[in-house]
Each structure stands twice: as C-alpha cells, then as structure tokens.
Amino acid sequence: MKFHHDIHTHTEISSCCSDRMATPENFIRAAAELGHTMFGFSNHLWDESVEGESNFYHKQTFAHILPEKERIFAADNCGMKILFGAEVEYCGKSDTLALRAENASVLDYVLIPHTHTHMEGFVIPMTDKLAEFRATFPNQLREAFPWMSEKKAQAIANTFKLPDTMPALDYSWEEYDEVVAEFMMKSFEQLLENPELEKLTHTIPVIIAHPFYPCGTIGRVEQEYNLIDKERMRQAFLKAAKMGIAFDVNVNTYRLIDDLEREPLVKVMRLAKECGVKFAFGTDAHRVDVLPTINKGDAIAEAVGITNDDIFELVK
Ligand SMILES: [Zn+2]
Ligand SMILES: [Zn+2]
C-alpha cells in the first residue's frame, strides 16, 4: 500500500532549516510531483503565552509562523489538501507543554515531541557529570590557551553535550542509556497526564512526533529501547489511543531500513498498533530534496502491519 501524505516538514522559517530553497511553494510543488494528496507544514513553535522558552525557541513564536500560514494558503495547492500545523515542544524536565489549547485553533494539527533529548538542561535534566564538566573545562582550556577569555572558554564548554564528553568523564554509554530510556518513558507518561494536553486533544488533532526516538543519542536507539519496560509502554499507549492521540511514523528515524525486523522503532509501532494508536507519516524534511524519502513509509508500514484502518483520520 502507498501513503500519499507527509505531515512532518520544516520550511526555511524554522531556525534549524538552512536551505533557503525550502519555501512553501517549492515544498508543495515537489509534494504534488510525488503524488501526495495531502501535505502538512509543521515548523517549530513555542506559544509566546507560555513561559520558559530556550534561546532556540525564542523567536519561533506564533508571531513568527502565522505570516507563513498566509503564504502557504496563498500558494497554488497543486490539487492537494494543505494543512498548517506546528511542532510544539514538550519539556519533560519541567512538565511544560509549549502551547495553550485556547490559542491552538489557528493550527490544523500539532506534533508534540517527548524525546528532544539533545536539549540537555531544557527538555531532559542535565546530568551532574555534564554540569561538572561545563564548570571545570573552562579552566582546563585557559591553562592550555592562556590568551582565551573566561567568557569564550565558558561558551566553548557549553557547546559540549554529554555524549561529546564521554571520553573525558568517568561515565559509560550504558549508564547514559539508562538515564535516557527512563526519561523517554517518564516524559511520555507525564505528557499524557498534562492537563493542557487533555484540553488540546479536544481542540485540534494531536500527533506525537518521532515517539521514543532519542534525538540526543540516535546511535543508541536499540540499547535504550531494550531498557524500557514494555508493560509500562503498553499502558501508556492504551491511554494515548483512548485520548485519540496519533503517532508520527517519522520515516528517516528508522535507521535499519534494510533490516526492519531488527529496527526497535518498528517494535514500538507494533505495540502502538496493538493498543489502537493511529498513524500519520512524515519525513521531518528540512530540505525539499528530502521529500521523496517518504517512500520508505511503504516498507515500514508493511513491517509494522499498518493498514488503511490504522491511518489517522486527519490524513485519510
Ligand atoms: Zn522533533
Ligand atoms: Zn521536526
């Protein structure tokens, strides 16, 4: 079976998008050429009425994305249904959902990630080891380079994420896998209990972005998946299904695309299907030339066992 939609895409207005050709018009044209019948835009968004944004989100507000909405709907839709959504942060660390339901109706849908674990100290708590590294590394740097200012040395230290510092710290991947695995499960459960999420599900369609894909430790998906209690996962998925929350089949996060039987995310999705969760497919494209990778969706759907009945109503 073939799917003719893509609900996870970022245009040039997302700060992580560096392709100036990633305009709504170019995306729409390319999507139509692929034979899509539905195409969704999901730039990063932090609702400015919610406190606690990071630097990354500081400018990515409604004021920033709403002019893009006008541009999107002014463009020739090339015969497709176009949706205007957003990818809105959920910070497990502080239980903050960056969108108020009362402001959500200007969106056709929302993608909510619970695993932006590369955002240490914001989405996931910073480990003591990393905090210690960032406190001591500036001094080491200035010993080696006495001409360096304190400010510059600190700025350099702050660019280090925990995985970068592994060789310097008495810390193993196995230890960090446990931290990330527990975080992913806990943040998912906590998100489902968040009162704003409940309201949101009554306002617009809600999709979990790249569920259980650890963005900060992408080479460790399997190890971290193995550490998660599957009964806990099942209970959470049953609840998500009951709340009408769908999952984003984020095709480019499936790294074992030639060996999907071994791919942990396939196992996650099989369990989700069993629990009655519905699915929507996305590329998470930040460039127009990434759109054709949606074709991986066919093999993934087959491996998971996704049929038309499992597709989220929004994208049917
Ligand atoms: Zn994401
Ligand atoms: Zn994204």
mmCIF file of C-alpha atoms in Angstrom, residues 47-200:
data_model
loop_
_atom_site.group_PDB
_atom_site.id
_atom_site.type_symbol
_atom_site.label_atom_id
_atom_site.label_comp_id
_atom_site.label_asym_id
_atom_site.label_seq_id
_atom_site.Cartn_x
_atom_site.Cartn_y
_atom_site.Cartn_z
ATOM 1 C CA ASP A 47 3.418 29.737 22.006
ATOM 2 C CA GLU A 48 4.619 33.078 23.366
ATOM 3 C CA SER A 49 1.984 32.974 26.136
ATOM 4 C CA VAL A 50 3.847 30.011 27.693
ATOM 5 C CA GLU A 51 6.857 30.904 29.835
ATOM 6 C CA GLY A 52 10.233 29.194 29.866
ATOM 7 C CA GLU A 53 11.359 29.058 26.233
ATOM 8 C CA SER A 54 15.013 28.361 25.375
ATOM 9 C CA ASN A 55 17.118 30.502 23.032
ATOM 10 C CA PHE A 56 16.278 28.108 20.200
ATOM 11 C CA TYR A 57 12.565 28.810 20.635
ATOM 12 C CA HIS A 58 12.845 32.489 21.487
ATOM 13 C CA LYS A 59 11.903 33.678 18.002
ATOM 14 C CA GLN A 60 9.816 30.687 16.892
ATOM 15 C CA THR A 61 6.506 32.074 18.104
ATOM 16 C CA PHE A 62 3.009 32.445 16.636
ATOM 17 C CA ALA A 63 4.046 35.939 15.503
ATOM 18 C CA HIS A 64 6.813 34.216 13.519
ATOM 19 C CA ILE A 65 4.836 31.371 11.934
ATOM 20 C CA LEU A 66 1.465 33.000 11.206
ATOM 21 C CA PRO A 67 2.700 35.080 8.234
ATOM 22 C CA GLU A 68 3.919 31.730 6.805
ATOM 23 C CA LYS A 69 0.364 30.423 7.099
ATOM 24 C CA GLU A 70 -0.860 33.204 4.819
ATOM 25 C CA ARG A 71 1.903 32.487 2.343
ATOM 26 C CA ILE A 72 1.103 28.748 2.374
ATOM 27 C CA PHE A 73 -2.567 29.244 1.640
ATOM 28 C CA ALA A 74 -1.894 31.937 -0.944
ATOM 29 C CA ALA A 75 0.196 29.448 -2.933
ATOM 30 C CA ASP A 76 -1.201 27.170 -5.647
ATOM 31 C CA ASN A 77 -2.113 23.956 -3.784
ATOM 32 C CA CYS A 78 -1.398 21.844 -6.906
ATOM 33 C CA GLY A 79 -4.598 19.882 -6.213
ATOM 34 C CA MET A 80 -3.563 18.735 -2.731
ATOM 35 C CA LYS A 81 -5.147 19.293 0.647
ATOM 36 C CA ILE A 82 -2.766 21.537 2.589
ATOM 37 C CA LEU A 83 -2.585 21.592 6.371
ATOM 38 C CA PHE A 84 -0.952 24.154 8.604
ATOM 39 C CA GLY A 85 0.415 22.501 11.731
ATOM 40 C CA ALA A 86 3.351 23.002 14.079
ATOM 41 C CA GLU A 87 5.898 21.012 16.087
ATOM 42 C CA VAL A 88 5.481 22.209 19.653
ATOM 43 C CA GLU A 89 7.970 21.346 22.382
ATOM 44 C CA TYR A 90 7.193 19.287 25.437
ATOM 45 C CA CYS A 91 9.827 19.688 28.150
ATOM 46 C CA GLY A 92 9.679 16.605 30.352
ATOM 47 C CA LYS A 93 12.133 18.222 32.761
ATOM 48 C CA SER A 94 9.637 20.905 33.816
ATOM 49 C CA ASP A 95 6.404 19.301 32.508
ATOM 50 C CA THR A 96 5.923 22.265 30.165
ATOM 51 C CA LEU A 97 3.832 21.967 27.015
ATOM 52 C CA ALA A 98 4.625 24.950 24.814
ATOM 53 C CA LEU A 99 1.099 25.521 23.523
ATOM 54 C CA ARG A 100 -2.080 26.608 25.249
ATOM 55 C CA ALA A 101 -5.228 24.936 23.955
ATOM 56 C CA GLU A 102 -7.020 28.312 23.849
ATOM 57 C CA ASN A 103 -4.507 29.511 21.214
ATOM 58 C CA ALA A 104 -4.326 26.299 19.209
ATOM 59 C CA SER A 105 -7.264 26.598 16.837
ATOM 60 C CA VAL A 106 -5.231 28.546 14.226
ATOM 61 C CA LEU A 107 -3.399 25.252 13.657
ATOM 62 C CA ASP A 108 -4.845 22.282 11.756
ATOM 63 C CA TYR A 109 -2.864 19.873 13.965
ATOM 64 C CA VAL A 110 0.070 19.710 16.344
ATOM 65 C CA LEU A 111 3.102 17.437 16.529
ATOM 66 C CA ILE A 112 4.477 17.058 20.061
ATOM 67 C CA PRO A 113 7.926 15.522 20.638
ATOM 68 C CA HIS A 114 8.766 13.990 24.011
ATOM 69 C CA THR A 115 12.325 12.951 23.088
ATOM 70 C CA HIS A 116 14.308 16.057 22.123
ATOM 71 C CA THR A 117 16.997 14.661 24.401
ATOM 72 C CA HIS A 118 19.704 16.673 22.616
ATOM 73 C CA MET A 119 18.312 19.687 24.506
ATOM 74 C CA GLU A 120 20.080 18.883 27.757
ATOM 75 C CA GLY A 121 19.124 21.046 30.725
ATOM 76 C CA PHE A 122 15.918 22.111 28.940
ATOM 77 C CA VAL A 123 13.964 19.074 27.755
ATOM 78 C CA ILE A 124 15.934 16.464 29.730
ATOM 79 C CA PRO A 125 17.606 17.358 33.050
ATOM 80 C CA MET A 126 21.330 17.935 32.739
ATOM 81 C CA THR A 127 23.282 15.112 34.365
ATOM 82 C CA ASP A 128 25.624 16.078 37.218
ATOM 83 C CA LYS A 129 28.507 14.803 35.115
ATOM 84 C CA LEU A 130 27.832 17.270 32.320
ATOM 85 C CA ALA A 131 27.274 20.151 34.743
ATOM 86 C CA GLU A 132 30.602 19.330 36.390
ATOM 87 C CA PHE A 133 32.331 19.177 33.008
ATOM 88 C CA ARG A 134 30.986 22.556 31.972
ATOM 89 C CA ALA A 135 32.155 24.027 35.276
ATOM 90 C CA THR A 136 35.719 22.672 35.124
ATOM 91 C CA PHE A 137 36.521 22.542 31.402
ATOM 92 C CA PRO A 138 36.874 26.342 31.004
ATOM 93 C CA ASN A 139 39.796 26.314 33.458
ATOM 94 C CA GLN A 140 41.496 23.477 31.601
ATOM 95 C CA LEU A 141 41.042 25.341 28.343
ATOM 96 C CA ARG A 142 42.552 28.515 29.777
ATOM 97 C CA GLU A 143 45.531 26.612 31.103
ATOM 98 C CA ALA A 144 46.247 25.396 27.595
ATOM 99 C CA PHE A 145 45.326 28.716 25.956
ATOM 100 C CA PRO A 146 46.079 31.490 28.465
ATOM 101 C CA TRP A 147 45.055 34.176 25.956
ATOM 102 C CA MET A 148 41.465 32.892 25.910
ATOM 103 C CA SER A 149 38.860 34.956 27.737
ATOM 104 C CA GLU A 150 36.805 33.384 30.514
ATOM 105 C CA LYS A 151 33.644 34.124 28.577
ATOM 106 C CA LYS A 152 34.886 32.396 25.421
ATOM 107 C CA ALA A 153 36.115 29.351 27.373
ATOM 108 C CA GLN A 154 32.704 29.016 29.034
ATOM 109 C CA ALA A 155 30.918 29.408 25.707
ATOM 110 C CA ILE A 156 33.029 26.586 24.234
ATOM 111 C CA ALA A 157 32.369 24.356 27.262
ATOM 112 C CA ASN A 158 28.630 24.978 26.882
ATOM 113 C CA THR A 159 28.610 23.572 23.348
ATOM 114 C CA PHE A 160 29.537 20.141 24.732
ATOM 115 C CA LYS A 161 26.697 17.640 25.130
ATOM 116 C CA LEU A 162 27.034 14.636 27.365
ATOM 117 C CA PRO A 163 27.925 12.193 24.536
ATOM 118 C CA ASP A 164 30.783 14.516 23.439
ATOM 119 C CA THR A 165 32.310 14.369 26.888
ATOM 120 C CA MET A 166 32.137 10.597 27.415
ATOM 121 C CA PRO A 167 35.865 10.006 26.818
ATOM 122 C CA ALA A 168 36.765 12.705 29.359
ATOM 123 C CA LEU A 169 34.365 11.593 32.071
ATOM 124 C CA ASP A 170 34.145 8.533 34.192
ATOM 125 C CA TYR A 171 30.860 7.701 32.537
ATOM 126 C CA SER A 172 29.751 4.927 30.234
ATOM 127 C CA TRP A 173 27.215 4.752 27.464
ATOM 128 C CA GLU A 174 25.408 2.060 29.436
ATOM 129 C CA GLU A 175 24.845 4.479 32.301
ATOM 130 C CA TYR A 176 23.587 7.193 29.977
ATOM 131 C CA ASP A 177 21.307 4.738 28.146
ATOM 132 C CA GLU A 178 19.523 4.131 31.433
ATOM 133 C CA VAL A 179 19.041 7.842 32.000
ATOM 134 C CA VAL A 180 17.662 8.409 28.506
ATOM 135 C CA ALA A 181 15.450 5.299 28.461
ATOM 136 C CA GLU A 182 13.852 6.210 31.781
ATOM 137 C CA PHE A 183 13.465 9.817 30.664
ATOM 138 C CA MET A 184 11.705 8.892 27.409
ATOM 139 C CA MET A 185 9.218 6.641 29.169
ATOM 140 C CA LYS A 186 8.616 9.050 32.032
ATOM 141 C CA SER A 187 8.207 12.103 29.795
ATOM 142 C CA PHE A 188 5.681 10.227 27.663
ATOM 143 C CA GLU A 189 3.631 9.180 30.699
ATOM 144 C CA GLN A 190 3.855 12.653 32.188
ATOM 145 C CA LEU A 191 2.805 14.292 28.927
ATOM 146 C CA LEU A 192 -0.362 12.170 28.871
ATOM 147 C CA GLU A 193 -1.191 13.466 32.363
ATOM 148 C CA ASN A 194 -0.549 17.103 31.428
ATOM 149 C CA PRO A 195 -3.871 18.996 31.779
ATOM 150 C CA GLU A 196 -3.114 21.241 28.799
ATOM 151 C CA LEU A 197 -2.650 18.178 26.571
ATOM 152 C CA GLU A 198 -6.065 16.890 27.554
ATOM 153 C CA LYS A 199 -7.601 20.242 26.539
ATOM 154 C CA LEU A 200 -5.565 20.245 23.352
#
